[in-house]
mmCIF file of C-alpha atoms in Angstrom:
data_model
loop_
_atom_site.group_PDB
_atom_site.id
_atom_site.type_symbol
_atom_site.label_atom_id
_atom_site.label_comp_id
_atom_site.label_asym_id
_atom_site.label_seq_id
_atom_site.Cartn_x
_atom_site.Cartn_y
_atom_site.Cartn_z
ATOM 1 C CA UNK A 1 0.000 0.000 0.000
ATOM 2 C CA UNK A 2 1.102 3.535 -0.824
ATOM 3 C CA UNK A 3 1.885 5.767 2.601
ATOM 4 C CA UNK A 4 2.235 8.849 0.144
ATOM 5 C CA UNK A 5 -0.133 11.527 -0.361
ATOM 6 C CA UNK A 6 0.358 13.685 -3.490
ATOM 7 C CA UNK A 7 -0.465 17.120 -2.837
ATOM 8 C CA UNK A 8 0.268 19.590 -6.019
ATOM 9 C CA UNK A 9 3.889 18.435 -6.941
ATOM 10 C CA UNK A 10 4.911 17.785 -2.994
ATOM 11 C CA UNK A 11 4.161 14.006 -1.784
ATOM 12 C CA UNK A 12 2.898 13.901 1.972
ATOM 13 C CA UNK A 13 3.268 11.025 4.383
ATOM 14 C CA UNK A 14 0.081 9.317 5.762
ATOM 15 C CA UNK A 15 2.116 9.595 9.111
ATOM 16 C CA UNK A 16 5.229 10.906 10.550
ATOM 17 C CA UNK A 17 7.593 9.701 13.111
ATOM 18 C CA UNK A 18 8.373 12.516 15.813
ATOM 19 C CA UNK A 19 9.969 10.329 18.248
ATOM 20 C CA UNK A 20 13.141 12.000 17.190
ATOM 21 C CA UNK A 21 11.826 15.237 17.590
ATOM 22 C CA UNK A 22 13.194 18.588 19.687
ATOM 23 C CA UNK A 23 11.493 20.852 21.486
ATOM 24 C CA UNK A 24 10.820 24.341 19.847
ATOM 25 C CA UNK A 25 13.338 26.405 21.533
ATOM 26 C CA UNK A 26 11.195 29.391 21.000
ATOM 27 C CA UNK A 27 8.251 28.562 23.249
ATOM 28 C CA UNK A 28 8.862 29.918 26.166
ATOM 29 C CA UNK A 29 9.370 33.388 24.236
ATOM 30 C CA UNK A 30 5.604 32.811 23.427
ATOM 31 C CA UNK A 31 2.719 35.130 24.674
ATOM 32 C CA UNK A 32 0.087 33.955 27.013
ATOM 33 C CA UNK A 33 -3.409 35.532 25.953
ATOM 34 C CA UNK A 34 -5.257 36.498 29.364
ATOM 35 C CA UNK A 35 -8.133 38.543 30.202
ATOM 36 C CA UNK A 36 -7.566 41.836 32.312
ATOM 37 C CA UNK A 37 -9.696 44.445 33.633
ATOM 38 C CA UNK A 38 -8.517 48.002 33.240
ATOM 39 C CA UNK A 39 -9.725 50.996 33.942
ATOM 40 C CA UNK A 40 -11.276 53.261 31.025
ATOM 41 C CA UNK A 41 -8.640 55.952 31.715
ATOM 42 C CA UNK A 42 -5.785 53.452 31.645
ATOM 43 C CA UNK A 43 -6.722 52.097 28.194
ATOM 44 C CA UNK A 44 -7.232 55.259 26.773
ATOM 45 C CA UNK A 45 -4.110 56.893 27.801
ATOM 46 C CA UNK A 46 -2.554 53.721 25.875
ATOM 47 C CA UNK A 47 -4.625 54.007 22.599
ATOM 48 C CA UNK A 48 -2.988 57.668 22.645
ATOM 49 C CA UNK A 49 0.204 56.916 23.449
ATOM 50 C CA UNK A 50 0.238 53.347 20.558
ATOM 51 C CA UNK A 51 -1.422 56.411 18.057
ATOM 52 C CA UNK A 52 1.838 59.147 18.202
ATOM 53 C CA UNK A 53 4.448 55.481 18.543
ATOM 54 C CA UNK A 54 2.707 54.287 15.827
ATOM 55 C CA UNK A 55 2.905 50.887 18.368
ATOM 56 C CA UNK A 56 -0.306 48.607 19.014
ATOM 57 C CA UNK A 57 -1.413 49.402 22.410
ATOM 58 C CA UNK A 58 -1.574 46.126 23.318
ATOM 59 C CA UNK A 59 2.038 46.129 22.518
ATOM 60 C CA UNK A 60 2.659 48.900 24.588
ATOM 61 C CA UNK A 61 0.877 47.841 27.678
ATOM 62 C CA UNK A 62 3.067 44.133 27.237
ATOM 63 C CA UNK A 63 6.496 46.419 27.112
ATOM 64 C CA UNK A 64 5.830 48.853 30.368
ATOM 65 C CA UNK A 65 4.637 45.667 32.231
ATOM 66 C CA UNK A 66 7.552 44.040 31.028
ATOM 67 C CA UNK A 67 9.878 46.723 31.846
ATOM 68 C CA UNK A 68 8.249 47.055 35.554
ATOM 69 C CA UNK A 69 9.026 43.156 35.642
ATOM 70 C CA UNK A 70 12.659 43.011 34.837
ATOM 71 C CA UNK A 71 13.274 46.164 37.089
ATOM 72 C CA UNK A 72 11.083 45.023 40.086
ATOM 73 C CA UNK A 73 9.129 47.890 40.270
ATOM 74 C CA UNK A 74 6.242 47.552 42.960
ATOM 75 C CA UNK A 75 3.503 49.998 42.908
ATOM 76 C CA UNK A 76 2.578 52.758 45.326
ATOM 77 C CA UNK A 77 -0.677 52.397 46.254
ATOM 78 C CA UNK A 78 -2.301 55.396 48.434
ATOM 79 C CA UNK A 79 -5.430 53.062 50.051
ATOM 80 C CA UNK A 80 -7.139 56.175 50.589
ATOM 81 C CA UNK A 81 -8.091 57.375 47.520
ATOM 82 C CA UNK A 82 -9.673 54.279 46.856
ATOM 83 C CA UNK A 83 -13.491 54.323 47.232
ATOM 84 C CA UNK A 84 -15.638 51.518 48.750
ATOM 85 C CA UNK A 85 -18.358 50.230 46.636
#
């Protein structure tokens, strides 16, 4: 029996052995989708900021996080102006 596909002038296994295969070195470099609340204010001042960079803003958000990250910066969070619901 015939364990080739033809596909266009290319011929494609039926199945393929990966038991020799590595590890993409690249995945850990790979993004993690999440959902996030943020504050109206906070996403505009982003959209601004990604129209004069000419960056997404979702691009911009991921590179000041990431910067706060390697530099372990901590917030300073004044408890008072926070209201109660």
């Amino acid at each position: 029996m015939n364990k080739n596909i033809i596909i266009g002038e290319s011929k494609m296994r039926k199945e393929y052995d990966f038991s020799k295969s590595i590890k993409n070195p690249y995945t850990k470099k790979l993004k993690k989708q999440i959902t996030i609340r943020l504050e109206i204010e906070t996403i505009t001042y982003f959209k601004k900021l990604a129209e004069e960079t000419d960056i997404p803003y979702q691009k911009l958000i991921n590179l000041f996080l990431r910067d706060c990250a390697q530099n372990k910066l901590k917030p300073i969070i004044n408890w008072s102006n926070f209201s109660t619901p």
